Each structure stands twice: as structure tokens, then as C-alpha cells.
Amino acid sequence: MNEYPGRGLAIGLTPDGRKAVIVYFIMGRSENSRNRIFVEDGEGIRTQAFDESKMEDPSLIIYAPVRVLGSKTIVTNGDQTDTIFEGLDSQKTFEQSLRARRFEPDRPNYTPRISGVLHRLEDGSFNYAISILKSADGRPESDQRFTFSYAPALPGEGHFISTYMGNGNPLPSFEGEPVRIAVEDDLDGFTERIWNGLNPDNRVSLFTRFINLSDGTYESRIVNKNH
């Protein structure tokens, strides 16, 4: 088990080929990072302080991880969700929208910005792309930008990416292609398996969603360590 993947997202398709799947989770080592919950926000979600009195710097930890724009759903680990939403809404591509952003300015980690977008098509299929923006092995003077596209999505399969490869100081950024994962038909069972697979000391919140490809309706689950 990766003790500290940081923040992670996954997109995929259920084995029956009927529902798109989105996963997003956050973990934390500091009290400020752990003092968070997910709450619903329109068709998406946002992070929120669990105890407002303990909130320190909200700049990199309070944002909307998931937003919906018509037949597209966006999921990211930061406020680039809004950048992508606005870009797509003005007819820019996913990659073009992210050109305006860099990795997070949290020296010495320079946390990567991981982002995903899925597009539900009229024929009942969908495709998706996953992006990572990171520094050049911890050197902030250079950007590394990678986008991985999956079209069409394959039943029972998804792809996962996280901000870090594991614990450390500084934290090592994710490397390589998104990891292929197995997707299940049962939302509750799938959610439970992911939550139980996260380090119990560091896990903070988890969001999962199944989107019906025939009509766009969806079912979501939120798990917060803080109640």
C-alpha cells in the first residue's frame, strides 16, 4: 500500500459498459490538510474546513474538485477545476485550458496538478483524458506537461493518477503513465474498497460517482473521516 499518495483521481467504465466512473480522494499529513471534508456543491463537490477555527492557509486546500459542464465532468486536485471549466466553456480544449497553469507553488514539494475530464457522447459511449503538470524533478524553472487520452473507455477498466509516489521530504511526484485499475458495477462496494485501501492515518475524504451514459443521471457517495 502507498502510505501517502497525497491526492488521487480515477476515471473508468463499469464492467457492464453502462456507467462512467469518477473517483477523487484527499489525504493529509498536517493538521491543516486533515481539517477538511467534502460537501456537495451543485452538480459537483467542494472542500470545506471541518473546524473553521483551526483553518490556517486555505489557498491550496479549499477548492471545487468536481464540476459539471453539460456532458463533460471535470475532476482535479485544485482550483484548476475552474480554469478547465472556463476554458471548455469558451471552446478551448482540455490541454489548451491547462496551459495557463503550473504545478503548485508549495516549495520544496511543488505538488503536481492532476486533472481529468470525461465526455459523455450521444451514442452512449464516453472518452476521457488525464493530465499531470509537474516540475522537472523538483526544479521549478521547468514545467513537465503530460496528457493521456482514452477513447473509447473500455468496460471494467479505469486509470488512476496521484500527486505523489509515496511519503518523503520532499514528497516525490508521481511518475509514468496513469495506473490501470479494475472498476466494479457496485458503487457502494467500490467506494468501500477504495476507502479501505487508503492509509487510515492519512486518509481524509473520498468522492465516488457513477454516471449513467444513456441519460447523464448520476449517483454519488462521499466519505469523510471527520464527521
PDB file of C-alpha atoms in Angstrom:
ATOM      1  CA  MET A   1       0.000   0.000   0.000  1.00  0.00           C
ATOM      2  CA  ASN A   2       1.234   3.501  -0.848  1.00  0.00           C
ATOM      3  CA  GLU A   3       1.324   5.191   2.543  1.00  0.00           C
ATOM      4  CA  TYR A   4       0.927   8.666   1.114  1.00  0.00           C
ATOM      5  CA  PRO A   5      -0.256   9.136  -2.492  1.00  0.00           C
ATOM      6  CA  GLY A   6      -1.499  12.614  -1.492  1.00  0.00           C
ATOM      7  CA  ARG A   7      -4.484  13.370  -3.704  1.00  0.00           C
ATOM      8  CA  GLY A   8      -5.696  10.915  -6.304  1.00  0.00           C
ATOM      9  CA  LEU A   9      -8.249  10.654  -9.084  1.00  0.00           C
ATOM     10  CA  ALA A  10      -9.503   7.914 -11.362  1.00  0.00           C
ATOM     11  CA  ILE A  11     -11.878   7.671 -14.318  1.00  0.00           C
ATOM     12  CA  GLY A  12     -13.247   4.490 -15.860  1.00  0.00           C
ATOM     13  CA  LEU A  13     -16.207   2.416 -17.036  1.00  0.00           C
ATOM     14  CA  THR A  14     -18.250  -0.210 -15.207  1.00  0.00           C
ATOM     15  CA  PRO A  15     -17.986  -3.831 -16.453  1.00  0.00           C
ATOM     16  CA  ASP A  16     -21.496  -3.682 -17.927  1.00  0.00           C
ATOM     17  CA  GLY A  17     -20.445  -0.682 -20.047  1.00  0.00           C
ATOM     18  CA  ARG A  18     -23.366   1.405 -18.846  1.00  0.00           C
ATOM     19  CA  LYS A  19     -21.847   3.831 -16.351  1.00  0.00           C
ATOM     20  CA  ALA A  20     -18.850   6.129 -16.287  1.00  0.00           C
ATOM     21  CA  VAL A  21     -16.943   6.169 -13.001  1.00  0.00           C
ATOM     22  CA  ILE A  22     -15.170   9.025 -11.218  1.00  0.00           C
ATOM     23  CA  VAL A  23     -13.058   8.779  -8.064  1.00  0.00           C
ATOM     24  CA  TYR A  24     -11.341  11.552  -6.132  1.00  0.00           C
ATOM     25  CA  PHE A  25      -9.710  11.415  -2.705  1.00  0.00           C
ATOM     26  CA  ILE A  26      -7.589  13.635  -0.489  1.00  0.00           C
ATOM     27  CA  MET A  27      -5.100  12.698   2.194  1.00  0.00           C
ATOM     28  CA  GLY A  28      -3.221  14.845   4.684  1.00  0.00           C
ATOM     29  CA  ARG A  29      -0.166  14.861   6.930  1.00  0.00           C
ATOM     30  CA  SER A  30      -0.584  18.270   8.566  1.00  0.00           C
ATOM     31  CA  GLU A  31      -3.441  19.344  10.842  1.00  0.00           C
ATOM     32  CA  ASN A  32      -4.452  21.952   8.253  1.00  0.00           C
ATOM     33  CA  SER A  33      -4.706  19.355   5.473  1.00  0.00           C
ATOM     34  CA  ARG A  34      -6.579  16.897   7.669  1.00  0.00           C
ATOM     35  CA  ASN A  35      -9.088  19.535   8.785  1.00  0.00           C
ATOM     36  CA  ARG A  36     -11.286  19.095   5.711  1.00  0.00           C
ATOM     37  CA  ILE A  37     -14.439  17.450   4.434  1.00  0.00           C
ATOM     38  CA  PHE A  38     -16.158  17.091   1.065  1.00  0.00           C
ATOM     39  CA  VAL A  39     -19.584  18.694   0.651  1.00  0.00           C
ATOM     40  CA  GLU A  40     -21.960  18.761  -2.308  1.00  0.00           C
ATOM     41  CA  ASP A  41     -21.883  21.922  -4.414  1.00  0.00           C
ATOM     42  CA  GLY A  42     -24.458  21.953  -7.209  1.00  0.00           C
ATOM     43  CA  GLU A  43     -23.661  19.045  -9.513  1.00  0.00           C
ATOM     44  CA  GLY A  44     -20.129  18.843  -8.117  1.00  0.00           C
ATOM     45  CA  ILE A  45     -18.378  18.995  -4.765  1.00  0.00           C
ATOM     46  CA  ARG A  46     -16.050  21.309  -2.877  1.00  0.00           C
ATOM     47  CA  THR A  47     -13.693  21.027   0.061  1.00  0.00           C
ATOM     48  CA  GLN A  48     -14.606  22.742   3.299  1.00  0.00           C
ATOM     49  CA  ALA A  49     -12.946  23.186   6.670  1.00  0.00           C
ATOM     50  CA  PHE A  50     -14.268  20.735   9.237  1.00  0.00           C
ATOM     51  CA  ASP A  51     -13.368  23.107  12.085  1.00  0.00           C
ATOM     52  CA  GLU A  52     -13.204  26.703  10.829  1.00  0.00           C
ATOM     53  CA  SER A  53     -11.308  27.817  13.962  1.00  0.00           C
ATOM     54  CA  LYS A  54      -8.381  25.553  13.043  1.00  0.00           C
ATOM     55  CA  MET A  55      -8.106  26.602   9.409  1.00  0.00           C
ATOM     56  CA  GLU A  56      -4.748  28.208   8.615  1.00  0.00           C
ATOM     57  CA  ASP A  57      -3.872  28.776   4.945  1.00  0.00           C
ATOM     58  CA  PRO A  58      -6.826  27.856   2.683  1.00  0.00           C
ATOM     59  CA  SER A  59      -5.106  28.761  -0.604  1.00  0.00           C
ATOM     60  CA  LEU A  60      -4.210  25.249  -1.785  1.00  0.00           C
ATOM     61  CA  ILE A  61      -6.695  23.150   0.162  1.00  0.00           C
ATOM     62  CA  ILE A  62     -10.095  24.814  -0.360  1.00  0.00           C
ATOM     63  CA  TYR A  63     -11.391  24.376  -3.918  1.00  0.00           C
ATOM     64  CA  ALA A  64     -14.004  22.602  -6.064  1.00  0.00           C
ATOM     65  CA  PRO A  65     -12.568  19.205  -7.114  1.00  0.00           C
ATOM     66  CA  VAL A  66     -15.546  18.264  -9.308  1.00  0.00           C
ATOM     67  CA  ARG A  67     -17.639  20.408 -11.669  1.00  0.00           C
ATOM     68  CA  VAL A  68     -20.036  19.513 -14.479  1.00  0.00           C
ATOM     69  CA  LEU A  69     -20.314  21.340 -17.807  1.00  0.00           C
ATOM     70  CA  GLY A  70     -23.088  19.834 -19.918  1.00  0.00           C
ATOM     71  CA  SER A  71     -21.952  16.358 -20.974  1.00  0.00           C
ATOM     72  CA  LYS A  72     -18.469  16.870 -19.512  1.00  0.00           C
ATOM     73  CA  THR A  73     -17.372  16.216 -15.941  1.00  0.00           C
ATOM     74  CA  ILE A  74     -14.138  17.733 -14.630  1.00  0.00           C
ATOM     75  CA  VAL A  75     -12.169  16.415 -11.644  1.00  0.00           C
ATOM     76  CA  THR A  76      -8.903  17.895 -10.338  1.00  0.00           C
ATOM     77  CA  ASN A  77      -6.803  18.340  -7.219  1.00  0.00           C
ATOM     78  CA  GLY A  78      -7.023  22.139  -7.118  1.00  0.00           C
ATOM     79  CA  ASP A  79      -8.580  25.335  -8.367  1.00  0.00           C
ATOM     80  CA  GLN A  80      -7.592  24.425 -11.928  1.00  0.00           C
ATOM     81  CA  THR A  81     -11.047  22.825 -11.989  1.00  0.00           C
ATOM     82  CA  ASP A  82     -12.350  26.347 -12.574  1.00  0.00           C
ATOM     83  CA  THR A  83      -9.670  27.057 -15.198  1.00  0.00           C
ATOM     84  CA  ILE A  84     -10.673  23.964 -17.176  1.00  0.00           C
ATOM     85  CA  PHE A  85     -14.397  24.685 -16.775  1.00  0.00           C
ATOM     86  CA  GLU A  86     -13.972  28.227 -18.101  1.00  0.00           C
ATOM     87  CA  GLY A  87     -11.683  27.056 -20.909  1.00  0.00           C
ATOM     88  CA  LEU A  88     -14.041  24.331 -22.117  1.00  0.00           C
ATOM     89  CA  ASP A  89     -16.949  26.744 -21.866  1.00  0.00           C
ATOM     90  CA  SER A  90     -15.101  29.113 -24.245  1.00  0.00           C
ATOM     91  CA  GLN A  91     -14.363  26.309 -26.748  1.00  0.00           C
ATOM     92  CA  LYS A  92     -10.769  25.671 -25.662  1.00  0.00           C
ATOM     93  CA  THR A  93      -9.516  22.102 -25.384  1.00  0.00           C
ATOM     94  CA  PHE A  94      -8.596  20.417 -22.113  1.00  0.00           C
ATOM     95  CA  GLU A  95      -4.888  20.863 -22.850  1.00  0.00           C
ATOM     96  CA  GLN A  96      -5.260  24.458 -24.007  1.00  0.00           C
ATOM     97  CA  SER A  97      -7.131  25.338 -20.826  1.00  0.00           C
ATOM     98  CA  LEU A  98      -4.330  23.952 -18.644  1.00  0.00           C
ATOM     99  CA  ARG A  99      -1.641  25.923 -20.478  1.00  0.00           C
ATOM    100  CA  ALA A 100      -2.429  28.800 -18.144  1.00  0.00           C
ATOM    101  CA  ARG A 101      -1.483  26.768 -15.064  1.00  0.00           C
ATOM    102  CA  ARG A 102       1.650  25.317 -13.453  1.00  0.00           C
ATOM    103  CA  PHE A 103       2.342  22.945 -10.561  1.00  0.00           C
ATOM    104  CA  GLU A 104       1.515  24.183  -7.071  1.00  0.00           C
ATOM    105  CA  PRO A 105       3.968  26.695  -5.518  1.00  0.00           C
ATOM    106  CA  ASP A 106       4.452  24.692  -2.312  1.00  0.00           C
ATOM    107  CA  ARG A 107       8.244  24.548  -2.164  1.00  0.00           C
ATOM    108  CA  PRO A 108      10.028  22.113  -1.862  1.00  0.00           C
ATOM    109  CA  ASN A 109       7.299  19.632  -2.924  1.00  0.00           C
ATOM    110  CA  TYR A 110       5.997  21.576  -5.934  1.00  0.00           C
ATOM    111  CA  THR A 111       2.907  19.364  -5.841  1.00  0.00           C
ATOM    112  CA  PRO A 112       1.731  18.325  -9.323  1.00  0.00           C
ATOM    113  CA  ARG A 113      -1.638  19.440 -10.604  1.00  0.00           C
ATOM    114  CA  ILE A 114      -3.559  16.345 -11.655  1.00  0.00           C
ATOM    115  CA  SER A 115      -6.721  16.761 -13.709  1.00  0.00           C
ATOM    116  CA  GLY A 116      -9.241  14.655 -15.564  1.00  0.00           C
ATOM    117  CA  VAL A 117     -12.175  15.258 -17.883  1.00  0.00           C
ATOM    118  CA  LEU A 118     -14.732  12.792 -19.201  1.00  0.00           C
ATOM    119  CA  HIS A 119     -17.031  13.446 -22.135  1.00  0.00           C
ATOM    120  CA  ARG A 120     -20.292  11.542 -22.451  1.00  0.00           C
ATOM    121  CA  LEU A 121     -21.269  11.093 -26.107  1.00  0.00           C
ATOM    122  CA  GLU A 122     -24.741  10.879 -27.653  1.00  0.00           C
ATOM    123  CA  ASP A 123     -24.236   7.256 -28.704  1.00  0.00           C
ATOM    124  CA  GLY A 124     -23.921   6.180 -25.057  1.00  0.00           C
ATOM    125  CA  SER A 125     -20.141   5.880 -25.034  1.00  0.00           C
ATOM    126  CA  PHE A 126     -17.587   8.190 -23.482  1.00  0.00           C
ATOM    127  CA  ASN A 127     -13.947   9.101 -23.600  1.00  0.00           C
ATOM    128  CA  TYR A 128     -11.675  10.657 -21.048  1.00  0.00           C
ATOM    129  CA  ALA A 129      -8.308  12.297 -20.571  1.00  0.00           C
ATOM    130  CA  ILE A 130      -5.998  12.634 -17.583  1.00  0.00           C
ATOM    131  CA  SER A 131      -3.327  15.292 -17.188  1.00  0.00           C
ATOM    132  CA  ILE A 132      -0.411  15.954 -14.862  1.00  0.00           C
ATOM    133  CA  LEU A 133       1.537  19.227 -14.639  1.00  0.00           C
ATOM    134  CA  LYS A 134       4.698  18.923 -12.573  1.00  0.00           C
ATOM    135  CA  SER A 135       8.150  20.346 -12.038  1.00  0.00           C
ATOM    136  CA  ALA A 136      11.271  18.824 -13.580  1.00  0.00           C
ATOM    137  CA  ASP A 137      12.238  16.510 -10.713  1.00  0.00           C
ATOM    138  CA  GLY A 138      11.753  19.270  -8.165  1.00  0.00           C
ATOM    139  CA  ARG A 139      13.323  22.031 -10.271  1.00  0.00           C
ATOM    140  CA  PRO A 140      10.684  24.770 -10.569  1.00  0.00           C
ATOM    141  CA  GLU A 141      12.310  26.530 -13.508  1.00  0.00           C
ATOM    142  CA  SER A 142      10.957  23.867 -15.874  1.00  0.00           C
ATOM    143  CA  ASP A 143       7.427  22.539 -16.440  1.00  0.00           C
ATOM    144  CA  GLN A 144       6.582  18.991 -17.476  1.00  0.00           C
ATOM    145  CA  ARG A 145       3.121  18.523 -19.034  1.00  0.00           C
ATOM    146  CA  PHE A 146       1.626  15.139 -19.860  1.00  0.00           C
ATOM    147  CA  THR A 147      -1.863  14.290 -21.115  1.00  0.00           C
ATOM    148  CA  PHE A 148      -3.156  10.741 -21.536  1.00  0.00           C
ATOM    149  CA  SER A 149      -6.290  10.144 -23.611  1.00  0.00           C
ATOM    150  CA  TYR A 150      -8.551   7.083 -23.556  1.00  0.00           C
ATOM    151  CA  ALA A 151     -11.125   6.731 -26.340  1.00  0.00           C
ATOM    152  CA  PRO A 152     -13.408   4.978 -26.109  1.00  0.00           C
ATOM    153  CA  ALA A 153     -13.390   3.829 -22.493  1.00  0.00           C
ATOM    154  CA  LEU A 154     -13.165   0.054 -22.009  1.00  0.00           C
ATOM    155  CA  PRO A 155     -15.672  -1.826 -19.797  1.00  0.00           C
ATOM    156  CA  GLY A 156     -14.403  -2.811 -16.356  1.00  0.00           C
ATOM    157  CA  GLU A 157     -11.309  -0.660 -16.650  1.00  0.00           C
ATOM    158  CA  GLY A 158     -10.148   2.737 -15.458  1.00  0.00           C
ATOM    159  CA  HIS A 159      -6.986   4.752 -14.931  1.00  0.00           C
ATOM    160  CA  PHE A 160      -5.648   6.271 -11.727  1.00  0.00           C
ATOM    161  CA  ILE A 161      -3.152   9.038 -11.021  1.00  0.00           C
ATOM    162  CA  SER A 162      -1.983  10.621  -7.773  1.00  0.00           C
ATOM    163  CA  THR A 163       0.157  13.571  -6.820  1.00  0.00           C
ATOM    164  CA  TYR A 164       2.906  11.574  -5.098  1.00  0.00           C
ATOM    165  CA  MET A 165       4.683   8.241  -5.444  1.00  0.00           C
ATOM    166  CA  GLY A 166       4.816   7.857  -1.663  1.00  0.00           C
ATOM    167  CA  ASN A 167       5.896   9.554   1.550  1.00  0.00           C
ATOM    168  CA  GLY A 168       9.086  11.577   1.811  1.00  0.00           C
ATOM    169  CA  ASN A 169      10.581  15.006   2.319  1.00  0.00           C
ATOM    170  CA  PRO A 170      10.300  16.488  -0.206  1.00  0.00           C
ATOM    171  CA  LEU A 171       7.405  14.396  -1.455  1.00  0.00           C
ATOM    172  CA  PRO A 172       8.261  12.541  -4.695  1.00  0.00           C
ATOM    173  CA  SER A 173       5.971  13.497  -7.595  1.00  0.00           C
ATOM    174  CA  PHE A 174       4.010  10.848  -9.490  1.00  0.00           C
ATOM    175  CA  GLU A 175       5.947   9.314 -12.386  1.00  0.00           C
ATOM    176  CA  GLY A 176       4.916   7.437 -15.528  1.00  0.00           C
ATOM    177  CA  GLU A 177       1.528   6.746 -17.064  1.00  0.00           C
ATOM    178  CA  PRO A 178      -1.702   6.604 -15.060  1.00  0.00           C
ATOM    179  CA  VAL A 179      -2.137   3.191 -13.453  1.00  0.00           C
ATOM    180  CA  ARG A 180      -4.750   0.846 -14.923  1.00  0.00           C
ATOM    181  CA  ILE A 181      -7.324  -0.237 -12.330  1.00  0.00           C
ATOM    182  CA  ALA A 182     -10.305  -2.590 -12.198  1.00  0.00           C
ATOM    183  CA  VAL A 183     -13.748  -1.000 -11.895  1.00  0.00           C
ATOM    184  CA  GLU A 184     -16.806  -2.628 -10.310  1.00  0.00           C
ATOM    185  CA  ASP A 185     -20.547  -2.426 -11.021  1.00  0.00           C
ATOM    186  CA  ASP A 186     -21.479  -1.872  -7.358  1.00  0.00           C
ATOM    187  CA  LEU A 187     -20.977   1.738  -6.264  1.00  0.00           C
ATOM    188  CA  ASP A 188     -21.093   1.071  -2.530  1.00  0.00           C
ATOM    189  CA  GLY A 189     -18.737  -1.883  -2.709  1.00  0.00           C
ATOM    190  CA  PHE A 190     -16.352   0.012  -4.967  1.00  0.00           C
ATOM    191  CA  THR A 191     -16.369   3.023  -2.631  1.00  0.00           C
ATOM    192  CA  GLU A 192     -15.720   0.839   0.407  1.00  0.00           C
ATOM    193  CA  ARG A 193     -12.830  -0.954  -1.295  1.00  0.00           C
ATOM    194  CA  ILE A 194     -11.114   2.313  -2.185  1.00  0.00           C
ATOM    195  CA  TRP A 195     -11.600   3.842   1.262  1.00  0.00           C
ATOM    196  CA  ASN A 196     -10.289   0.730   2.991  1.00  0.00           C
ATOM    197  CA  GLY A 197      -7.288   0.735   0.661  1.00  0.00           C
ATOM    198  CA  LEU A 198      -6.192   4.199   1.804  1.00  0.00           C
ATOM    199  CA  ASN A 199      -3.837   4.572   4.761  1.00  0.00           C
ATOM    200  CA  PRO A 200      -6.153   5.032   7.787  1.00  0.00           C
ATOM    201  CA  ASP A 201      -3.886   7.620   9.425  1.00  0.00           C
ATOM    202  CA  ASN A 202      -3.616   9.867   6.373  1.00  0.00           C
ATOM    203  CA  ARG A 203      -6.948   9.483   4.547  1.00  0.00           C
ATOM    204  CA  VAL A 204      -9.283  12.483   4.793  1.00  0.00           C
ATOM    205  CA  SER A 205     -12.134  12.328   2.254  1.00  0.00           C
ATOM    206  CA  LEU A 206     -13.324  10.257  -0.710  1.00  0.00           C
ATOM    207  CA  PHE A 207     -15.792  11.002  -3.513  1.00  0.00           C
ATOM    208  CA  THR A 208     -17.146   8.471  -5.997  1.00  0.00           C
ATOM    209  CA  ARG A 209     -19.710   8.855  -8.767  1.00  0.00           C
ATOM    210  CA  PHE A 210     -21.377   6.540 -11.298  1.00  0.00           C
ATOM    211  CA  ILE A 211     -22.794   8.378 -14.337  1.00  0.00           C
ATOM    212  CA  ASN A 212     -25.460   6.692 -16.445  1.00  0.00           C
ATOM    213  CA  LEU A 213     -24.251   7.054 -20.018  1.00  0.00           C
ATOM    214  CA  SER A 214     -27.733   6.808 -21.515  1.00  0.00           C
ATOM    215  CA  ASP A 215     -29.173   9.912 -19.873  1.00  0.00           C
ATOM    216  CA  GLY A 216     -26.455  11.551 -17.754  1.00  0.00           C
ATOM    217  CA  THR A 217     -28.097  10.874 -14.398  1.00  0.00           C
ATOM    218  CA  TYR A 218     -25.665  10.011 -11.638  1.00  0.00           C
ATOM    219  CA  GLU A 219     -25.290   8.558  -8.179  1.00  0.00           C
ATOM    220  CA  SER A 220     -22.568   9.736  -5.804  1.00  0.00           C
ATOM    221  CA  ARG A 221     -21.003   8.819  -2.484  1.00  0.00           C
ATOM    222  CA  ILE A 222     -18.974  10.968  -0.069  1.00  0.00           C
ATOM    223  CA  VAL A 223     -16.918   9.503   2.759  1.00  0.00           C
ATOM    224  CA  ASN A 224     -15.396  11.928   5.286  1.00  0.00           C
ATOM    225  CA  LYS A 225     -13.067  10.861   8.078  1.00  0.00           C
ATOM    226  CA  ASN A 226     -14.249  13.901  10.049  1.00  0.00           C
ATOM    227  CA  HIS A 227     -17.925  13.677  10.963  1.00  0.00           C
TER     228      HIS A 227
END
